[in-house]
Short mmCIF file of C-alpha atoms in Angstrom, two decimals:
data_model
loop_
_atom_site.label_atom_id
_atom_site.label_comp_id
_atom_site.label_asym_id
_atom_site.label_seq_id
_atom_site.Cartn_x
_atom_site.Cartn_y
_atom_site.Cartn_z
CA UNK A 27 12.95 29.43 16.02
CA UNK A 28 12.72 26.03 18.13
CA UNK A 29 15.33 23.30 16.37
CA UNK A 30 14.13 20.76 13.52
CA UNK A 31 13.25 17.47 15.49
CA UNK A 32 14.44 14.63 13.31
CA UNK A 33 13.63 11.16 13.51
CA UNK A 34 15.77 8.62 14.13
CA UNK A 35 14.85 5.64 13.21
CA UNK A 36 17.83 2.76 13.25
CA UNK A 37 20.30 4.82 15.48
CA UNK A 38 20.38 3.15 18.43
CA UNK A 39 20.67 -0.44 17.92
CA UNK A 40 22.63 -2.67 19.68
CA UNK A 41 21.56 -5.44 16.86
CA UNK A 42 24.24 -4.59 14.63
CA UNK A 43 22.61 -4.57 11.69
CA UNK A 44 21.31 -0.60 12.50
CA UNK A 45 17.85 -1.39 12.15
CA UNK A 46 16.68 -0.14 15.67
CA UNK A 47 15.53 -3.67 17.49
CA UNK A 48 15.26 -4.01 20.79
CA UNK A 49 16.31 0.02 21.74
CA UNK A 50 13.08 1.00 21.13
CA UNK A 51 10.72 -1.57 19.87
CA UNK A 52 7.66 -2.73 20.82
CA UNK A 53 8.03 -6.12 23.45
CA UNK A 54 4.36 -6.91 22.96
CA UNK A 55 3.56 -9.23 19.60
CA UNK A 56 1.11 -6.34 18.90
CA UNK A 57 -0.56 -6.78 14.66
CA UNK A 58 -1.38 -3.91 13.16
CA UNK A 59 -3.76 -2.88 10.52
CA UNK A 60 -4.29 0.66 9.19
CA UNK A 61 -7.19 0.92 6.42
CA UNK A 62 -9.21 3.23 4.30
CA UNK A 63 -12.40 1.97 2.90
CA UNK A 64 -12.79 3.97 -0.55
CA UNK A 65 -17.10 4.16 -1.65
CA UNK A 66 -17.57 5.78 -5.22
CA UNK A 67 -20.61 6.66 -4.09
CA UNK A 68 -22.21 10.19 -3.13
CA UNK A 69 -23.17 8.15 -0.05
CA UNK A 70 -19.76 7.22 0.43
CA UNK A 71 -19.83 8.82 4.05
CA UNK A 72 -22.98 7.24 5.14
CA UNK A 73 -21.97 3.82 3.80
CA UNK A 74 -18.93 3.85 5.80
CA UNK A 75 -20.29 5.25 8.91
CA UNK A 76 -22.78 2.79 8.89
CA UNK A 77 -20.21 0.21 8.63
CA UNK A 78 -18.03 1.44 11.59
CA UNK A 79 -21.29 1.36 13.86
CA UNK A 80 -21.70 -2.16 12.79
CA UNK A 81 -18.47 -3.31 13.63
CA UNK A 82 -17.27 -4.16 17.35
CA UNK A 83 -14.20 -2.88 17.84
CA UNK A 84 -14.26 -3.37 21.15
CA UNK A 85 -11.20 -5.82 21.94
CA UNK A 86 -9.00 -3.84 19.52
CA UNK A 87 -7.32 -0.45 19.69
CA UNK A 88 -8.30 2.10 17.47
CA UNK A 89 -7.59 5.60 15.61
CA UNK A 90 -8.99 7.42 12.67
CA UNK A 91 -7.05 10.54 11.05
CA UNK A 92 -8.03 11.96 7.66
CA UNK A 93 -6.18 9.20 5.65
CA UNK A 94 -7.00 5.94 7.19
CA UNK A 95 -7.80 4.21 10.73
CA UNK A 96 -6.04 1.86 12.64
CA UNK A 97 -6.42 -1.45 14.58
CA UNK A 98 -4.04 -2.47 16.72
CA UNK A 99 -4.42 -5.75 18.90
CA UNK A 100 -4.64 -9.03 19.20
CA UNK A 101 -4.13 -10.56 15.70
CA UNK A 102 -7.18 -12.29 15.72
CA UNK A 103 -8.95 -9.27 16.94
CA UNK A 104 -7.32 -7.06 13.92
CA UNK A 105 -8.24 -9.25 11.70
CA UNK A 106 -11.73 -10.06 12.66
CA UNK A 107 -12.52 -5.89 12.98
CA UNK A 108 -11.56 -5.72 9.82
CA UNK A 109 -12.91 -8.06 7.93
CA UNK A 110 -16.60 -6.57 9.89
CA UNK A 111 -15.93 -3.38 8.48
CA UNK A 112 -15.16 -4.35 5.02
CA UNK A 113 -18.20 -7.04 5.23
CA UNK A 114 -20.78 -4.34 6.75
CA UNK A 115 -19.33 -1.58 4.07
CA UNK A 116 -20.79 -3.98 1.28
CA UNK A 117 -23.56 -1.99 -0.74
CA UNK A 118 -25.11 -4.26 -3.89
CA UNK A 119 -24.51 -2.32 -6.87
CA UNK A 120 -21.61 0.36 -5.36
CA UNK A 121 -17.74 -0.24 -6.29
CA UNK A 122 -16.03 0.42 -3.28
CA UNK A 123 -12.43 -0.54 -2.59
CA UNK A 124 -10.50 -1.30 0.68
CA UNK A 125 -6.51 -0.79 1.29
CA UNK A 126 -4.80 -2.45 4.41
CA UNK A 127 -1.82 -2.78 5.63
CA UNK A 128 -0.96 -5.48 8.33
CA UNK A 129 2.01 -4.95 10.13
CA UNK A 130 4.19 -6.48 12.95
CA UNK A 131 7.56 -5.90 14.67
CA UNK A 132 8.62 -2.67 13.21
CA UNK A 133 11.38 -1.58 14.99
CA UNK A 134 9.81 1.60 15.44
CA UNK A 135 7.11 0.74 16.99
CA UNK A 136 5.87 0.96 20.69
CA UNK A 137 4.31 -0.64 23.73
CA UNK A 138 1.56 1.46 23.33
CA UNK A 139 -1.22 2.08 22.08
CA UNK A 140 -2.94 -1.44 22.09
CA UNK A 141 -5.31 -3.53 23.88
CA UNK A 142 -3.54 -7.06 24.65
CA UNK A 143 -5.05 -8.51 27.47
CA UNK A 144 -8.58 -9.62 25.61
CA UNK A 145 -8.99 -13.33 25.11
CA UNK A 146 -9.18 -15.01 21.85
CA UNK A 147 -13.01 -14.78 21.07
CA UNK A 148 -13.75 -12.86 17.92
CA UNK A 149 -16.44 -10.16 18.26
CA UNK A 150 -17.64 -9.98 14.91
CA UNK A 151 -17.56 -13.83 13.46
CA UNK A 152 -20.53 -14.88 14.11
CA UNK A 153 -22.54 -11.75 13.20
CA UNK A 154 -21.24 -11.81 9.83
CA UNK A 155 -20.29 -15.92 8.82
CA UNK A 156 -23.58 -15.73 6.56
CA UNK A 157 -22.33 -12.95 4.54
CA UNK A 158 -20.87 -14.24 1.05
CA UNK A 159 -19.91 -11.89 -2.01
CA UNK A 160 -17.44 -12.08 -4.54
CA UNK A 161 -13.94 -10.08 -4.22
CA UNK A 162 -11.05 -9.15 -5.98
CA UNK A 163 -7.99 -8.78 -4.42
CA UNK A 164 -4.42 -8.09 -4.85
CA UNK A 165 -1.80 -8.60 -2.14
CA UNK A 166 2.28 -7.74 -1.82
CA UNK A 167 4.44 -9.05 1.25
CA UNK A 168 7.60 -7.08 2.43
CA UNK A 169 9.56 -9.15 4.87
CA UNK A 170 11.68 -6.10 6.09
CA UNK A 171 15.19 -6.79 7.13
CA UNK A 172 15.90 -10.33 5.74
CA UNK A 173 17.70 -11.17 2.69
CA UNK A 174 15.93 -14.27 1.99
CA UNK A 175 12.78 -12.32 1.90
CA UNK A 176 11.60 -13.48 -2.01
CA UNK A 177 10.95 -17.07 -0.28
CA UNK A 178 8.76 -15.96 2.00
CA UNK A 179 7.22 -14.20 -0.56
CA UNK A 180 6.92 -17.12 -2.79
CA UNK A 181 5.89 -19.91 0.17
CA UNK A 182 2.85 -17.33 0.40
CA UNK A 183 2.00 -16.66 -2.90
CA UNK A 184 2.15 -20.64 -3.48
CA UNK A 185 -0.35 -21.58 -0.50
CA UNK A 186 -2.72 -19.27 -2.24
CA UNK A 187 -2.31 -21.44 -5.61
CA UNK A 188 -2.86 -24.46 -3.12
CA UNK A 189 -5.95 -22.42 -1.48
CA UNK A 190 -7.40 -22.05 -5.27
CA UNK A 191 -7.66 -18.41 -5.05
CA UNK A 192 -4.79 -17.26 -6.72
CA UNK A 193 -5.23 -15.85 -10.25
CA UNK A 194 -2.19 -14.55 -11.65
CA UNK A 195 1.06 -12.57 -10.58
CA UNK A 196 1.41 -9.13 -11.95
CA UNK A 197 4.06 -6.31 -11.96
CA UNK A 198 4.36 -5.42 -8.20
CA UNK A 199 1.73 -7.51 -6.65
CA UNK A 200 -0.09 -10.96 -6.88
CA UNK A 201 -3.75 -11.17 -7.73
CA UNK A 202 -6.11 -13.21 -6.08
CA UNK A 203 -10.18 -13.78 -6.30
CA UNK A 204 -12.64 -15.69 -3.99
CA UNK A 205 -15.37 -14.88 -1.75
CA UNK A 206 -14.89 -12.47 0.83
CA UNK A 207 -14.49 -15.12 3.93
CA UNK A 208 -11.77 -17.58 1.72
CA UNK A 209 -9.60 -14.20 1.18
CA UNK A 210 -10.02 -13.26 4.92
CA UNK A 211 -8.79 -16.94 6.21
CA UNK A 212 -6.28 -16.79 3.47
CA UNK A 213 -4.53 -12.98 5.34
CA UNK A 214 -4.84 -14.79 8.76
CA UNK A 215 -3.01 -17.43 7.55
CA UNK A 216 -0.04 -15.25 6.04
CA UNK A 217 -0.21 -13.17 8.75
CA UNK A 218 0.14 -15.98 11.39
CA UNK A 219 3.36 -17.62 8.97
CA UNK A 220 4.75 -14.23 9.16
CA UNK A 221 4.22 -14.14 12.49
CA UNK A 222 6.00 -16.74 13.50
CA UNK A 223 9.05 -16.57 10.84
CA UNK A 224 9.31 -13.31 10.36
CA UNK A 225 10.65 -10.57 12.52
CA UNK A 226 9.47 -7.24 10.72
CA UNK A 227 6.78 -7.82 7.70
CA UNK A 228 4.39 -5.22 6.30
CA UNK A 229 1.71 -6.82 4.32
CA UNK A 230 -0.35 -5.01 1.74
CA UNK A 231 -3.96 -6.05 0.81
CA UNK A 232 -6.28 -4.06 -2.04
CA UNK A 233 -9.83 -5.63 -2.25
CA UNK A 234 -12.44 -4.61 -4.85
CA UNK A 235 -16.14 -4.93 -4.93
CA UNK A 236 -18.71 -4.37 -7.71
CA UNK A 237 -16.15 -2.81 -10.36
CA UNK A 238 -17.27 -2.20 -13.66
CA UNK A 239 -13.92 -2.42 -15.10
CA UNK A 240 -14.39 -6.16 -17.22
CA UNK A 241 -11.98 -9.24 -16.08
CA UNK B 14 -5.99 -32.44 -13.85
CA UNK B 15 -2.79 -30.14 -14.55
CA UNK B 16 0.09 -29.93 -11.77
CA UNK B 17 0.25 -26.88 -9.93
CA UNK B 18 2.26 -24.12 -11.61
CA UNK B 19 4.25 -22.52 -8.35
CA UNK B 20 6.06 -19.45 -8.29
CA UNK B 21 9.38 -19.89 -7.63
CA UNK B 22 11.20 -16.29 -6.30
CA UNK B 23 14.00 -17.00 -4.52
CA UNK B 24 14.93 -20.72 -5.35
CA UNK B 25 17.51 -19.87 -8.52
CA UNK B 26 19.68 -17.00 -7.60
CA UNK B 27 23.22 -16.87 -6.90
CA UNK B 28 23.92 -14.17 -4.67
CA UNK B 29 24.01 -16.22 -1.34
CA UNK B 30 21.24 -14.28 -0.05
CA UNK B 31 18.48 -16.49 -1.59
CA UNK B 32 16.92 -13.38 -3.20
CA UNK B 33 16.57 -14.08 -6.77
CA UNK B 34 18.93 -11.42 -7.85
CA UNK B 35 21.06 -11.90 -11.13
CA UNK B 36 18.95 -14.93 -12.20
CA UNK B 37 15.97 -13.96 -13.06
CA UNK B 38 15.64 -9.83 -12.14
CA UNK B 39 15.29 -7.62 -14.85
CA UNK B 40 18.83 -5.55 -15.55
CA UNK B 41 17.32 -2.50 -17.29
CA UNK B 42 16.81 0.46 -14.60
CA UNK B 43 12.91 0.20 -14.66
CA UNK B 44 10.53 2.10 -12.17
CA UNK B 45 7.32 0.70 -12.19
CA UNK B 46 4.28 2.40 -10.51
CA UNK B 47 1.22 0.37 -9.71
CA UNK B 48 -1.54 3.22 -8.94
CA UNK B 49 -5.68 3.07 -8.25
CA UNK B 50 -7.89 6.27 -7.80
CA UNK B 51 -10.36 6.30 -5.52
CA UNK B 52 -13.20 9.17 -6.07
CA UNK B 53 -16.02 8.93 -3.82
CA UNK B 54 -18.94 10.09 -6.22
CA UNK B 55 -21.46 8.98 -8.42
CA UNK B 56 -19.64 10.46 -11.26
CA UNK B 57 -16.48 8.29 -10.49
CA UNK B 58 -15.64 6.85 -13.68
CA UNK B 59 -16.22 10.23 -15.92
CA UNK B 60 -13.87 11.37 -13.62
CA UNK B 61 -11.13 8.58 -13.96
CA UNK B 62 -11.61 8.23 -17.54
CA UNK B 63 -11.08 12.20 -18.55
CA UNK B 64 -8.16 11.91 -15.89
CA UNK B 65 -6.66 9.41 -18.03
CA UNK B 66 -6.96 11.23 -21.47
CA UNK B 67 -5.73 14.17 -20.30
CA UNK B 68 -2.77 12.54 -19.26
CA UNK B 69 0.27 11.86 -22.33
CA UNK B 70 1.51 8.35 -21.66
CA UNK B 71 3.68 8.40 -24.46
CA UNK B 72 6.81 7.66 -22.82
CA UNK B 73 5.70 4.67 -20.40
CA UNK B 74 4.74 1.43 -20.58
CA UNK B 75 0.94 1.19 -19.26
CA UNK B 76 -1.49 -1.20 -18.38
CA UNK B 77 -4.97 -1.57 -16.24
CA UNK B 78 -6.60 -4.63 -15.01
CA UNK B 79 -9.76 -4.83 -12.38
CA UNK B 80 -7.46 -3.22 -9.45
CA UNK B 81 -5.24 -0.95 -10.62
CA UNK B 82 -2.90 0.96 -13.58
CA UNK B 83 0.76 0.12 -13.80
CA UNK B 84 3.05 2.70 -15.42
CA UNK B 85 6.67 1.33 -16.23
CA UNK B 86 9.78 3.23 -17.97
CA UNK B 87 11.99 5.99 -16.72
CA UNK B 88 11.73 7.51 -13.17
CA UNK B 89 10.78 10.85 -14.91
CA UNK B 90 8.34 9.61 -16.66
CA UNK B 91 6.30 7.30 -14.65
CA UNK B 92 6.11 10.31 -11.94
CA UNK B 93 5.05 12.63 -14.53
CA UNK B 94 2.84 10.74 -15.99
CA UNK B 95 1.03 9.84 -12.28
CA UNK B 96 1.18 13.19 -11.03
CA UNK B 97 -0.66 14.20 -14.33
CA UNK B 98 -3.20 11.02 -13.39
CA UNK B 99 -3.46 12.73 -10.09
CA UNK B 100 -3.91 16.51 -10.89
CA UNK B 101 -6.11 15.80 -14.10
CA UNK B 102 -8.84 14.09 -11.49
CA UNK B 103 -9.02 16.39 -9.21
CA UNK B 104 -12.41 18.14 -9.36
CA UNK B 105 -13.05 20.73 -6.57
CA UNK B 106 -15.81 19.44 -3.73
CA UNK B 107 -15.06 15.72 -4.86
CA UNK B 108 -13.01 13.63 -1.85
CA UNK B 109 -10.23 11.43 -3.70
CA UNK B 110 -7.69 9.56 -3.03
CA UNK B 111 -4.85 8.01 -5.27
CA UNK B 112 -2.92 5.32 -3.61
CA UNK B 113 0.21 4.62 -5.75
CA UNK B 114 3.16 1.95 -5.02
CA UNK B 115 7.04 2.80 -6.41
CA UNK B 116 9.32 -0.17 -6.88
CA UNK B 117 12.26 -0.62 -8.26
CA UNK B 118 15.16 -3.35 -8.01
CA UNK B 119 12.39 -6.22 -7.94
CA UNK B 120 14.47 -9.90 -8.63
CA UNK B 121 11.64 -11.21 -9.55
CA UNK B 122 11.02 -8.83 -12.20
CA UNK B 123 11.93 -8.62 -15.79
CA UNK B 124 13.26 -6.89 -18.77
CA UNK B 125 9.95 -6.90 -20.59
CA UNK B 126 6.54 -4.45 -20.92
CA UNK B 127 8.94 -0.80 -20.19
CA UNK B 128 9.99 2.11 -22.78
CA UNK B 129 13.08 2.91 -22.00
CA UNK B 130 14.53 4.10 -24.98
CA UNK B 131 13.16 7.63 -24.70
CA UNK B 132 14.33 10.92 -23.44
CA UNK B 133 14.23 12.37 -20.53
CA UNK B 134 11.55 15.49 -21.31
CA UNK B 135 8.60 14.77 -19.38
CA UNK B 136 5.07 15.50 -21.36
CA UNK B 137 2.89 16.32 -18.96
CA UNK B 138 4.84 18.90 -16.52
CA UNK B 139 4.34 21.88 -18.53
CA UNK B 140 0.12 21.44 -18.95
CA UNK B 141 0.09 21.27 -15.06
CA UNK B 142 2.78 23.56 -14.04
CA UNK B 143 0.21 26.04 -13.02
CA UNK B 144 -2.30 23.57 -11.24
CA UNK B 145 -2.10 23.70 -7.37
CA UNK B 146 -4.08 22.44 -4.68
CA UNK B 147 -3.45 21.13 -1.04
CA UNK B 148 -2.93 17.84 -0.31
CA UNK B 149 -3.08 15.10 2.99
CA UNK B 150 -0.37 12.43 2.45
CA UNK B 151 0.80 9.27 4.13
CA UNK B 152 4.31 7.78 2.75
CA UNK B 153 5.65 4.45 4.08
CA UNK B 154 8.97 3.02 2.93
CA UNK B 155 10.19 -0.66 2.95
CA UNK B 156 14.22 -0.93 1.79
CA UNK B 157 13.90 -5.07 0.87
CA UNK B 158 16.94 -7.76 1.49
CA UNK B 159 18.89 -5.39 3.47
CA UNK B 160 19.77 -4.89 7.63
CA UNK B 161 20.04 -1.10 7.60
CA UNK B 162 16.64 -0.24 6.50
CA UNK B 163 15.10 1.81 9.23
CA UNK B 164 18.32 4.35 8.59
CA UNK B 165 17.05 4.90 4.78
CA UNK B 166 13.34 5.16 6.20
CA UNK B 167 14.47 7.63 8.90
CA UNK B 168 16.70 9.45 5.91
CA UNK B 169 13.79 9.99 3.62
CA UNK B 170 11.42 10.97 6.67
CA UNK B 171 13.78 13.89 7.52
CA UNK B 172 14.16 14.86 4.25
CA UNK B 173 10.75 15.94 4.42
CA UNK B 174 11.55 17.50 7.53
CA UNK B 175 13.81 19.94 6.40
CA UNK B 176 11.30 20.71 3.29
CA UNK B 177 8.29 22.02 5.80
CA UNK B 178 5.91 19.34 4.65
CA UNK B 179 6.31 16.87 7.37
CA UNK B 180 2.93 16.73 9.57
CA UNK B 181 3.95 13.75 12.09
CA UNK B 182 5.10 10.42 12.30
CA UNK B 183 2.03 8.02 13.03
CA UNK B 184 1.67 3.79 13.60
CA UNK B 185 3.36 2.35 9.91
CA UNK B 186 3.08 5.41 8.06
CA UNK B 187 4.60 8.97 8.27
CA UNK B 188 1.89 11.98 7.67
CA UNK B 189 2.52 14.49 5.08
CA UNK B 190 0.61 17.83 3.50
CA UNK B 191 1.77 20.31 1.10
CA UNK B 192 0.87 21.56 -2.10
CA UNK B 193 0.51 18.69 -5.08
CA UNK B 194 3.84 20.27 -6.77
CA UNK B 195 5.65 20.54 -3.25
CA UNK B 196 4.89 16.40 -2.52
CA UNK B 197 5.12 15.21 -5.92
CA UNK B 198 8.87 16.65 -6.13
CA UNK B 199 9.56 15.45 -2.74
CA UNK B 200 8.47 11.94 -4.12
CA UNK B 201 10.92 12.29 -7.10
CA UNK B 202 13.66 12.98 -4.33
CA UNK B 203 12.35 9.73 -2.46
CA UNK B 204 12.82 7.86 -5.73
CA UNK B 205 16.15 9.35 -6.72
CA UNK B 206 17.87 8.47 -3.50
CA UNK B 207 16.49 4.71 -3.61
CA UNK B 208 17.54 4.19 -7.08
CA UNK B 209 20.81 5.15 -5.97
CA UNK B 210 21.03 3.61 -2.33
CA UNK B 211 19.23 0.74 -2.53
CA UNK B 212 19.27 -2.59 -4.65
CA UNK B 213 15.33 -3.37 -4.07
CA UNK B 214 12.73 -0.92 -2.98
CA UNK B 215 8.82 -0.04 -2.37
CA UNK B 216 7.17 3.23 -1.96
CA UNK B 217 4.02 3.55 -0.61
CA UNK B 218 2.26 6.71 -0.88
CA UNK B 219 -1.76 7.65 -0.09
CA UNK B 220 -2.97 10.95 -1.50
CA UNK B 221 -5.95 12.22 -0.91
CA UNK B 222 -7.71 15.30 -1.34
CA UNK B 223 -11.03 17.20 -0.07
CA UNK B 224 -11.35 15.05 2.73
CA UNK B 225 -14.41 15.17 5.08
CA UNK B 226 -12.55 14.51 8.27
CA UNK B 227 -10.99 17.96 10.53
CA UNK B 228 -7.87 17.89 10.47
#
């Protein structure tokens, strides 16, 4: 019987704070997004098939397992896949539901796995900027590794009351509403203030379409 | 025109750390569980909705809006009362998924909409004791306001380790599968040790069941 292989996340830091920087981290400023589109629909598999064909993924690396896919790139890139995929999943009349998670700088991550040498031209933009529909959303930030963190949290939650989209905090999350391309600029925006004043953040996005539950 | 209400986390505590702690956090033990199931089929809401009356909420807090339910009260009973959630939906041949966030320790949250007067005998574990199916997983951990976090990730991740249901380790999430009993327990362990080690944690689990995709 081979040995157990354990993880070991946060053992060989030389930070002093035992949170793994630098010994094995990624160097690259690699974003992150892994997603699952959920369709109550019977068509639910043709809807999102559909969607993946329509989306150029081409300046962003990609993987799909049985739970959820994965972008990994270029922020702009990430983002701009994903908002494609979302925006081509859109079926009048079908709820369907999307769950992302942006990330950047975990200390477990790699130099792999990534395309970063792509320039800054979205693939997708144009092919979808005439595509408007209502969404609901609800977001939660984790700045990991900070004790300040509830600022950050706050600064972000407060340029979404600025932004107009914001409709009310809730247990766990905030809860925002606007049309699908306000909510998209609105996660490239926290993700680039995270970016640049964060070292580790994990930021969770739910959107909604067509639900029948009442506001 | 009305000023701008902001949210203000972070800006009144007294801890030094600029986290909100003490002022304004709640100081009752309170797990909260913000959950959404997603069932991809026509018959989607017949399927939440006799989910939900199956399931005995009588010892949590509850509430639903547009995106999600949120369960608050004891540990015990906001993971028996999702795992019933969870098991009552399943329907053989029907892909679902349940994506669920644990938190606990929140500053900015309060002593308000929780039971916590009741005792610890969950309602729902003996009416499912006998249901078992497999289940795909993905878990991800975020420890907030504190240095050593990837050593509490890597503790929980090995946990599952030595109980046989670890699958791999994958970009932002860790992969798990097991029987619905086998993960939900290992999610109470997850809980337990962060209510005891940690002043502020989230728990991020994806279930889902009867997937399409090969493994």
């Amino acid at each position: 019987m081979s040995e157990k292989q354990y993880v070991t996340y946060g053992q060989s830091c030389g930070c002093g704070e035992g949170c793994g920087c630098g010994a094995t981290g990624a160097s690259l400023a690699i974003t992150g997004c892994r997603f699952s589109l959920g369709v109550m629909s019977d068509r639910y598999i043709d809807i999102i098939l559909s969607s993946l064909a329509k989306t150029n993924t081409g300046k962003v690396w990609k993987m799909t397992d049985k739970l959820s896919t994965v972008y990994r790139g270029k922020q702009v890139h990430v983002e701009d896949a994903l908002q494609a995929c979302f925006t081509h999943a859109y079926t009048p009349g079908v709820h369907m539901t999307m769950e992302a998670t942006f990330s950047k700088g975990c200390p477990g991550d790699v130099d792999a796995d990534v395309f970063m040498a792509e320039d800054d031209v979205p693939l997708n933009a144009e092919g979808m900027k005439d595509i408007h529909f209502p969404v609901a959303c609800k977001i939660a930030l984790y700045p990991l590794g900070t004790g300040d963190y509830m600022q950050h949290i706050a600064h972000v939650v407060n340029h979404a009351i600025d932004l107009g989209i914001y409709e009310k905090s809730s247990h766990y999350c905030t809860i925002l509403k606007g049309d699908v391309h306000q909510l998209f600029d609105y996660f490239h925006y926290v993700n680039s203030y995270c970016g640049e004043n964060l070292r580790h953040y994990v930021f969770e996005i739910t959107l909604s379409v067509n639900s029948p539950t009442a506001d």
